[in-house]
């Protein structure tokens, strides 16, 4: 019976070892990828002025959707819709409805298509993903990579049409979630601030990032676009709404817990495998043929008889 249990434990050792190796080297590569079913709504609010008009409350929504039939195991293709509206009475429409171009409350409505690496989150500009007429992007576009580092990252700026530095600022708590704070600072850059409209552009964007998944948890932005004449074209001071931040925190905690469990599985499996190996060896080592005291006595008697005969 001990021999059977020993063999079973050695088999269990092999199984647990395989589970540990799978969880350590294969599972993270599968799970630490941007999911192909992305469909997120982000809402922002704040204050702004447009074309020299008085400052007024502003409402912004943006929806980011994955284009599943264009995405692959390595690359995800996404479409981003954004609507920026003056909202003096709090009645601005929400996604998927934006204001008509003739509505004086509309500040800007835009659509962007981009592709990113599902692991590094860096832009991918192959025409098979973004289309022959697609706008090439650079750096990170809508999130940071998994396992964010405390360093400077290149982050896409759609006004400048290039990546700018997102500098690490420190670690801060957001609604009970530990985040990494990054900041982008653009100062009086020459740019096309609107279609066929040259001017200067300044932007201070602060992002609080979940270091595990790389998702943007909270964001604030102060943006200023000036016409060549020196007049203000757009002055925005906006931030994620409380509802958006709460949803982002809840999602990050849920996804982080899943990844945390996966990270723990290998070490639990290796520990149990070691226990099974030691137990199996001990049982097999103790299951060899043993002599009872009666058998030992009979053997001694036989040896003594043979000795006396030979004498």
mmCIF file of C-alpha atoms in Angstrom:
data_model
loop_
_atom_site.group_PDB
_atom_site.id
_atom_site.type_symbol
_atom_site.label_atom_id
_atom_site.label_comp_id
_atom_site.label_asym_id
_atom_site.label_seq_id
_atom_site.Cartn_x
_atom_site.Cartn_y
_atom_site.Cartn_z
ATOM 1 C CA UNK A 1 0.000 0.000 0.000
ATOM 2 C CA UNK A 2 2.840 2.362 0.813
ATOM 3 C CA UNK A 3 4.367 1.699 -2.583
ATOM 4 C CA UNK A 4 1.076 2.594 -4.306
ATOM 5 C CA UNK A 5 0.756 5.827 -2.356
ATOM 6 C CA UNK A 6 4.377 6.632 -3.151
ATOM 7 C CA UNK A 7 3.813 6.175 -6.881
ATOM 8 C CA UNK A 8 0.663 8.317 -6.694
ATOM 9 C CA UNK A 9 2.583 11.098 -4.947
ATOM 10 C CA UNK A 10 5.339 11.018 -7.564
ATOM 11 C CA UNK A 11 2.684 11.286 -10.269
ATOM 12 C CA UNK A 12 1.145 14.210 -8.405
ATOM 13 C CA UNK A 13 4.596 15.810 -8.223
ATOM 14 C CA UNK A 14 4.898 15.680 -12.007
ATOM 15 C CA UNK A 15 1.419 17.133 -12.498
ATOM 16 C CA UNK A 16 1.973 20.004 -10.047
ATOM 17 C CA UNK A 17 5.339 20.789 -11.620
ATOM 18 C CA UNK A 18 3.734 21.100 -15.054
ATOM 19 C CA UNK A 19 0.959 23.299 -13.620
ATOM 20 C CA UNK A 20 3.544 25.575 -12.006
ATOM 21 C CA UNK A 21 5.599 25.901 -15.183
ATOM 22 C CA UNK A 22 2.454 26.582 -17.221
ATOM 23 C CA UNK A 23 1.271 29.274 -14.813
ATOM 24 C CA UNK A 24 4.710 30.904 -14.618
ATOM 25 C CA UNK A 25 5.786 30.937 -18.259
ATOM 26 C CA UNK A 26 2.673 30.556 -20.424
ATOM 27 C CA UNK A 27 -0.378 31.969 -18.646
ATOM 28 C CA UNK A 28 0.997 35.520 -18.132
ATOM 29 C CA UNK A 29 1.696 35.797 -21.860
ATOM 30 C CA UNK A 30 -1.926 34.956 -22.570
ATOM 31 C CA UNK A 31 -3.543 37.049 -19.839
ATOM 32 C CA UNK A 32 -1.285 40.112 -19.988
ATOM 33 C CA UNK A 33 -2.694 41.264 -23.302
ATOM 34 C CA UNK A 34 -5.209 43.970 -24.139
ATOM 35 C CA UNK A 35 -8.531 42.083 -24.461
ATOM 36 C CA UNK A 36 -10.123 41.961 -27.892
ATOM 37 C CA UNK A 37 -13.558 42.992 -26.593
ATOM 38 C CA UNK A 38 -12.631 46.564 -25.547
ATOM 39 C CA UNK A 39 -15.672 48.840 -25.412
ATOM 40 C CA UNK A 40 -15.157 51.625 -22.896
ATOM 41 C CA UNK A 41 -16.926 54.907 -22.261
ATOM 42 C CA UNK A 42 -14.997 57.715 -20.586
ATOM 43 C CA UNK A 43 -16.680 60.910 -19.438
ATOM 44 C CA UNK A 44 -14.991 64.157 -18.480
ATOM 45 C CA UNK A 45 -16.266 67.479 -17.246
ATOM 46 C CA UNK A 46 -14.888 70.886 -16.365
ATOM 47 C CA UNK A 47 -14.718 74.437 -17.645
ATOM 48 C CA UNK A 48 -13.780 75.902 -20.997
ATOM 49 C CA UNK A 49 -14.021 78.796 -23.386
ATOM 50 C CA UNK A 50 -14.194 78.610 -27.165
ATOM 51 C CA UNK A 51 -13.193 81.297 -29.683
ATOM 52 C CA UNK A 52 -13.100 84.025 -27.072
ATOM 53 C CA UNK A 53 -16.556 83.281 -25.691
ATOM 54 C CA UNK A 54 -17.171 83.416 -21.909
ATOM 55 C CA UNK A 55 -16.070 80.414 -19.878
ATOM 56 C CA UNK A 56 -18.773 77.789 -19.485
ATOM 57 C CA UNK A 57 -19.188 74.252 -18.128
ATOM 58 C CA UNK A 58 -17.923 71.658 -20.599
ATOM 59 C CA UNK A 59 -18.896 68.015 -21.055
ATOM 60 C CA UNK A 60 -16.775 65.464 -22.902
ATOM 61 C CA UNK A 61 -17.348 61.827 -23.723
ATOM 62 C CA UNK A 62 -15.182 59.413 -25.619
ATOM 63 C CA UNK A 63 -15.897 55.830 -26.567
ATOM 64 C CA UNK A 64 -13.142 53.399 -27.505
ATOM 65 C CA UNK A 65 -14.137 50.200 -29.286
ATOM 66 C CA UNK A 66 -12.089 47.289 -30.572
ATOM 67 C CA UNK A 67 -12.526 46.355 -34.216
ATOM 68 C CA UNK A 68 -12.529 42.629 -33.684
ATOM 69 C CA UNK A 69 -12.365 41.421 -37.274
ATOM 70 C CA UNK A 70 -9.251 43.552 -37.894
ATOM 71 C CA UNK A 71 -7.435 42.570 -34.695
ATOM 72 C CA UNK A 72 -5.088 39.612 -34.256
ATOM 73 C CA UNK A 73 -3.441 37.710 -31.435
ATOM 74 C CA UNK A 74 -0.630 40.297 -31.375
ATOM 75 C CA UNK A 75 -2.328 43.547 -32.434
ATOM 76 C CA UNK A 76 -5.619 45.187 -31.481
ATOM 77 C CA UNK A 77 -7.283 47.706 -33.785
ATOM 78 C CA UNK A 78 -9.461 50.345 -32.131
ATOM 79 C CA UNK A 79 -11.764 53.174 -33.050
ATOM 80 C CA UNK A 80 -12.114 56.176 -30.761
ATOM 81 C CA UNK A 81 -15.017 58.655 -30.914
ATOM 82 C CA UNK A 82 -14.821 61.919 -28.987
ATOM 83 C CA UNK A 83 -17.399 64.654 -28.472
ATOM 84 C CA UNK A 84 -16.539 67.964 -26.732
ATOM 85 C CA UNK A 85 -19.512 70.193 -25.900
ATOM 86 C CA UNK A 86 -20.386 73.318 -24.010
ATOM 87 C CA UNK A 87 -22.810 72.249 -21.324
ATOM 88 C CA UNK A 88 -24.080 75.317 -19.427
ATOM 89 C CA UNK A 89 -27.295 73.682 -18.225
ATOM 90 C CA UNK A 90 -26.090 70.073 -17.853
ATOM 91 C CA UNK A 91 -28.182 68.720 -20.724
ATOM 92 C CA UNK A 92 -25.438 67.786 -23.187
ATOM 93 C CA UNK A 93 -26.101 64.385 -24.785
ATOM 94 C CA UNK A 94 -24.160 61.287 -23.794
ATOM 95 C CA UNK A 95 -22.649 58.540 -25.913
ATOM 96 C CA UNK A 96 -23.427 57.442 -28.542
ATOM 97 C CA UNK A 97 -25.146 60.758 -29.376
ATOM 98 C CA UNK A 98 -23.112 63.858 -30.164
ATOM 99 C CA UNK A 99 -24.365 67.285 -31.158
ATOM 100 C CA UNK A 100 -25.058 68.207 -34.746
ATOM 101 C CA UNK A 101 -22.386 70.298 -36.448
ATOM 102 C CA UNK A 102 -24.819 73.227 -36.578
ATOM 103 C CA UNK A 103 -25.396 73.194 -32.816
ATOM 104 C CA UNK A 104 -23.581 76.138 -31.252
ATOM 105 C CA UNK A 105 -22.812 74.050 -28.164
ATOM 106 C CA UNK A 106 -20.519 71.749 -30.147
ATOM 107 C CA UNK A 107 -16.821 72.464 -29.698
ATOM 108 C CA UNK A 108 -15.363 69.444 -31.443
ATOM 109 C CA UNK A 109 -16.369 65.982 -32.681
ATOM 110 C CA UNK A 110 -13.654 63.627 -33.880
ATOM 111 C CA UNK A 111 -12.945 60.022 -34.763
ATOM 112 C CA UNK A 112 -9.601 58.247 -34.656
ATOM 113 C CA UNK A 113 -8.557 54.762 -35.730
ATOM 114 C CA UNK A 114 -5.356 53.245 -34.413
ATOM 115 C CA UNK A 115 -3.685 49.920 -33.691
ATOM 116 C CA UNK A 116 -1.485 48.938 -30.767
ATOM 117 C CA UNK A 117 0.577 45.976 -29.674
ATOM 118 C CA UNK A 118 -1.540 44.000 -27.215
ATOM 119 C CA UNK A 119 1.402 43.567 -24.808
ATOM 120 C CA UNK A 120 3.534 46.718 -25.058
ATOM 121 C CA UNK A 121 0.571 49.040 -25.874
ATOM 122 C CA UNK A 122 2.800 50.823 -28.419
ATOM 123 C CA UNK A 123 1.294 52.005 -31.696
ATOM 124 C CA UNK A 124 1.416 49.728 -34.738
ATOM 125 C CA UNK A 125 1.214 51.483 -38.103
ATOM 126 C CA UNK A 126 0.906 48.626 -40.575
ATOM 127 C CA UNK A 127 -1.677 49.652 -43.240
ATOM 128 C CA UNK A 128 -3.385 46.273 -42.888
ATOM 129 C CA UNK A 129 -4.502 47.464 -39.442
ATOM 130 C CA UNK A 130 -5.027 51.218 -39.805
ATOM 131 C CA UNK A 131 -5.921 51.280 -43.484
ATOM 132 C CA UNK A 132 -4.101 52.783 -46.451
ATOM 133 C CA UNK A 133 -5.225 56.283 -45.476
ATOM 134 C CA UNK A 134 -4.806 55.804 -41.735
ATOM 135 C CA UNK A 135 -2.899 58.338 -39.643
ATOM 136 C CA UNK A 136 0.312 56.808 -38.258
ATOM 137 C CA UNK A 137 0.531 57.029 -34.478
ATOM 138 C CA UNK A 138 3.553 56.949 -32.226
ATOM 139 C CA UNK A 139 4.203 55.736 -28.680
ATOM 140 C CA UNK A 140 1.403 54.760 -26.310
ATOM 141 C CA UNK A 141 -2.085 55.779 -27.423
ATOM 142 C CA UNK A 142 -4.805 54.875 -24.948
ATOM 143 C CA UNK A 143 -3.107 52.917 -22.145
ATOM 144 C CA UNK A 144 0.239 51.959 -20.647
ATOM 145 C CA UNK A 145 1.768 48.469 -20.849
ATOM 146 C CA UNK A 146 1.181 45.803 -18.226
ATOM 147 C CA UNK A 147 3.599 46.012 -15.276
ATOM 148 C CA UNK A 148 4.194 49.755 -15.625
ATOM 149 C CA UNK A 149 7.677 50.977 -14.717
ATOM 150 C CA UNK A 150 8.619 54.175 -12.922
ATOM 151 C CA UNK A 151 10.097 55.855 -15.985
ATOM 152 C CA UNK A 152 9.271 58.200 -18.866
ATOM 153 C CA UNK A 153 7.027 56.824 -21.616
ATOM 154 C CA UNK A 154 6.225 58.258 -25.064
ATOM 155 C CA UNK A 155 2.498 59.102 -25.267
ATOM 156 C CA UNK A 156 0.570 60.079 -28.394
ATOM 157 C CA UNK A 157 -0.646 63.664 -28.800
ATOM 158 C CA UNK A 158 -3.274 64.026 -31.508
ATOM 159 C CA UNK A 159 -2.806 67.778 -31.909
ATOM 160 C CA UNK A 160 0.958 67.567 -32.471
ATOM 161 C CA UNK A 161 0.648 64.254 -34.352
ATOM 162 C CA UNK A 162 3.586 62.811 -32.454
ATOM 163 C CA UNK A 163 4.445 61.284 -29.117
ATOM 164 C CA UNK A 164 5.454 63.466 -26.178
ATOM 165 C CA UNK A 165 7.082 62.516 -22.881
ATOM 166 C CA UNK A 166 4.898 61.257 -20.067
ATOM 167 C CA UNK A 167 7.148 61.664 -17.035
ATOM 168 C CA UNK A 168 6.779 59.585 -13.876
ATOM 169 C CA UNK A 169 5.845 61.829 -10.926
ATOM 170 C CA UNK A 170 5.291 59.443 -8.034
ATOM 171 C CA UNK A 171 2.928 56.970 -6.406
ATOM 172 C CA UNK A 172 -0.539 58.072 -5.288
ATOM 173 C CA UNK A 173 -3.702 56.456 -3.961
ATOM 174 C CA UNK A 174 -6.896 56.836 -6.006
ATOM 175 C CA UNK A 175 -10.020 55.519 -4.288
ATOM 176 C CA UNK A 176 -8.031 52.824 -2.501
ATOM 177 C CA UNK A 177 -6.001 51.812 -5.567
ATOM 178 C CA UNK A 178 -2.250 52.403 -5.722
ATOM 179 C CA UNK A 179 -1.447 54.255 -8.936
ATOM 180 C CA UNK A 180 1.564 55.692 -10.727
ATOM 181 C CA UNK A 181 1.245 59.374 -11.544
ATOM 182 C CA UNK A 182 2.537 60.588 -14.928
ATOM 183 C CA UNK A 183 2.514 64.068 -16.395
ATOM 184 C CA UNK A 184 2.783 65.488 -19.898
ATOM 185 C CA UNK A 185 3.825 69.116 -20.323
ATOM 186 C CA UNK A 186 3.675 70.836 -23.718
ATOM 187 C CA UNK A 187 4.404 74.550 -23.802
ATOM 188 C CA UNK A 188 3.601 76.884 -26.707
ATOM 189 C CA UNK A 189 4.264 74.387 -29.485
ATOM 190 C CA UNK A 190 3.522 75.450 -33.057
ATOM 191 C CA UNK A 191 0.689 73.261 -34.330
ATOM 192 C CA UNK A 192 -2.365 73.013 -36.496
ATOM 193 C CA UNK A 193 -4.813 73.693 -33.680
ATOM 194 C CA UNK A 194 -7.812 72.981 -35.915
ATOM 195 C CA UNK A 195 -8.234 71.926 -39.535
ATOM 196 C CA UNK A 196 -6.109 74.263 -41.677
ATOM 197 C CA UNK A 197 -5.690 76.608 -38.692
ATOM 198 C CA UNK A 198 -2.133 77.265 -37.485
ATOM 199 C CA UNK A 199 -1.402 78.491 -33.994
ATOM 200 C CA UNK A 200 0.263 77.483 -30.743
ATOM 201 C CA UNK A 201 -0.640 74.681 -28.403
ATOM 202 C CA UNK A 202 -0.014 74.111 -24.702
ATOM 203 C CA UNK A 203 -1.142 71.107 -22.699
ATOM 204 C CA UNK A 204 -0.637 69.815 -19.182
ATOM 205 C CA UNK A 205 -2.055 66.335 -18.814
ATOM 206 C CA UNK A 206 -1.813 64.351 -15.589
ATOM 207 C CA UNK A 207 -2.626 60.632 -15.615
ATOM 208 C CA UNK A 208 -2.954 58.187 -12.744
ATOM 209 C CA UNK A 209 -2.119 54.709 -14.038
ATOM 210 C CA UNK A 210 -2.822 51.263 -12.625
ATOM 211 C CA UNK A 211 0.706 49.770 -12.487
ATOM 212 C CA UNK A 212 -0.594 46.213 -12.925
ATOM 213 C CA UNK A 213 -2.788 46.549 -16.027
ATOM 214 C CA UNK A 214 -1.563 49.876 -17.415
ATOM 215 C CA UNK A 215 -5.086 51.299 -17.605
ATOM 216 C CA UNK A 216 -5.707 55.017 -17.087
ATOM 217 C CA UNK A 217 -7.593 55.361 -13.811
ATOM 218 C CA UNK A 218 -7.907 59.139 -13.569
ATOM 219 C CA UNK A 219 -6.889 62.068 -15.725
ATOM 220 C CA UNK A 220 -6.917 65.837 -15.627
ATOM 221 C CA UNK A 221 -5.977 68.176 -18.443
ATOM 222 C CA UNK A 222 -5.434 71.892 -18.951
ATOM 223 C CA UNK A 223 -5.243 72.678 -22.665
ATOM 224 C CA UNK A 224 -4.779 76.012 -24.423
ATOM 225 C CA UNK A 225 -4.901 76.612 -28.171
ATOM 226 C CA UNK A 226 -4.017 80.077 -29.426
ATOM 227 C CA UNK A 227 -4.566 81.529 -32.892
ATOM 228 C CA UNK A 228 -1.667 83.133 -34.736
ATOM 229 C CA UNK A 229 -3.319 86.473 -33.955
ATOM 230 C CA UNK A 230 -2.865 85.797 -30.241
ATOM 231 C CA UNK A 231 -6.566 85.226 -29.615
ATOM 232 C CA UNK A 232 -7.726 82.207 -27.637
ATOM 233 C CA UNK A 233 -9.181 79.458 -29.812
ATOM 234 C CA UNK A 234 -9.800 76.961 -27.010
ATOM 235 C CA UNK A 235 -9.130 76.959 -23.286
ATOM 236 C CA UNK A 236 -10.056 73.724 -21.482
ATOM 237 C CA UNK A 237 -9.703 72.552 -17.901
ATOM 238 C CA UNK A 238 -11.291 69.087 -17.683
ATOM 239 C CA UNK A 239 -10.982 65.838 -15.721
ATOM 240 C CA UNK A 240 -12.510 62.390 -15.498
ATOM 241 C CA UNK A 241 -15.871 62.386 -13.767
ATOM 242 C CA UNK A 242 -16.226 60.627 -10.411
ATOM 243 C CA UNK A 243 -18.314 57.894 -12.073
ATOM 244 C CA UNK A 244 -15.592 57.175 -14.618
ATOM 245 C CA UNK A 245 -12.890 57.054 -11.948
ATOM 246 C CA UNK A 246 -14.946 54.680 -9.806
ATOM 247 C CA UNK A 247 -15.582 52.357 -12.737
ATOM 248 C CA UNK A 248 -11.904 52.395 -13.681
ATOM 249 C CA UNK A 249 -10.849 51.588 -10.110
ATOM 250 C CA UNK A 250 -13.355 48.717 -9.862
ATOM 251 C CA UNK A 251 -12.187 47.258 -13.178
ATOM 252 C CA UNK A 252 -8.509 47.594 -12.263
ATOM 253 C CA UNK A 253 -9.011 45.884 -8.898
ATOM 254 C CA UNK A 254 -10.931 43.005 -10.495
ATOM 255 C CA UNK A 255 -8.376 42.498 -13.268
ATOM 256 C CA UNK A 256 -5.475 42.926 -10.873
ATOM 257 C CA UNK A 257 -6.894 40.234 -8.575
ATOM 258 C CA UNK A 258 -7.048 37.782 -11.472
ATOM 259 C CA UNK A 259 -3.462 38.480 -12.433
ATOM 260 C CA UNK A 260 -2.415 38.270 -8.778
ATOM 261 C CA UNK A 261 -3.904 34.799 -8.465
ATOM 262 C CA UNK A 262 -2.110 33.679 -11.611
ATOM 263 C CA UNK A 263 1.167 35.054 -10.233
ATOM 264 C CA UNK A 264 0.673 33.071 -6.996
ATOM 265 C CA UNK A 265 -0.239 29.755 -8.648
ATOM 266 C CA UNK A 266 3.336 28.767 -9.708
ATOM 267 C CA UNK A 267 4.788 29.081 -6.216
ATOM 268 C CA UNK A 268 1.919 27.210 -4.587
ATOM 269 C CA UNK A 269 2.255 24.487 -7.225
ATOM 270 C CA UNK A 270 6.034 24.245 -6.735
ATOM 271 C CA UNK A 271 5.637 23.993 -2.947
ATOM 272 C CA UNK A 272 3.015 21.255 -3.193
ATOM 273 C CA UNK A 273 5.102 19.484 -5.843
ATOM 274 C CA UNK A 274 8.096 19.473 -3.479
ATOM 275 C CA UNK A 275 5.953 18.047 -0.668
ATOM 276 C CA UNK A 276 4.619 15.335 -3.000
ATOM 277 C CA UNK A 277 8.153 14.480 -4.180
ATOM 278 C CA UNK A 278 9.534 14.119 -0.661
ATOM 279 C CA UNK A 279 6.512 12.116 0.463
ATOM 280 C CA UNK A 280 6.750 9.825 -2.548
ATOM 281 C CA UNK A 281 10.433 9.153 -2.022
ATOM 282 C CA UNK A 282 9.935 8.416 1.676
ATOM 283 C CA UNK A 283 7.053 6.030 1.037
ATOM 284 C CA UNK A 284 8.847 4.163 -1.727
ATOM 285 C CA UNK A 285 11.997 3.996 0.339
ATOM 286 C CA UNK A 286 10.118 2.456 3.276
ATOM 287 C CA UNK A 287 8.084 0.002 1.213
ATOM 288 C CA UNK A 288 10.921 -2.496 0.470
ATOM 289 C CA UNK A 289 10.833 -6.080 1.850
ATOM 290 C CA UNK A 290 11.176 -6.265 5.609
ATOM 291 C CA UNK A 291 11.778 -9.237 7.872
ATOM 292 C CA UNK A 292 9.608 -9.796 10.908
ATOM 293 C CA UNK A 293 11.230 -10.829 14.172
ATOM 294 C CA UNK A 294 9.912 -14.410 13.609
ATOM 295 C CA UNK A 295 11.463 -14.487 10.133
ATOM 296 C CA UNK A 296 14.746 -13.163 11.499
ATOM 297 C CA UNK A 297 14.727 -15.907 14.182
ATOM 298 C CA UNK A 298 14.103 -18.609 11.528
ATOM 299 C CA UNK A 299 16.922 -17.259 9.395
ATOM 300 C CA UNK A 300 19.319 -17.300 12.373
ATOM 301 C CA UNK A 301 18.316 -20.884 13.167
ATOM 302 C CA UNK A 302 18.906 -21.957 9.546
ATOM 303 C CA UNK A 303 22.323 -20.317 9.540
ATOM 304 C CA UNK A 304 23.258 -21.981 12.841
ATOM 305 C CA UNK A 305 22.123 -25.406 11.519
ATOM 306 C CA UNK A 306 24.209 -25.010 8.346
ATOM 307 C CA UNK A 307 27.193 -23.949 10.428
ATOM 308 C CA UNK A 308 26.928 -26.979 12.755
ATOM 309 C CA UNK A 309 26.612 -29.382 9.795
ATOM 310 C CA UNK A 310 29.616 -28.003 8.096
ATOM 311 C CA UNK A 311 31.561 -28.301 11.331
#
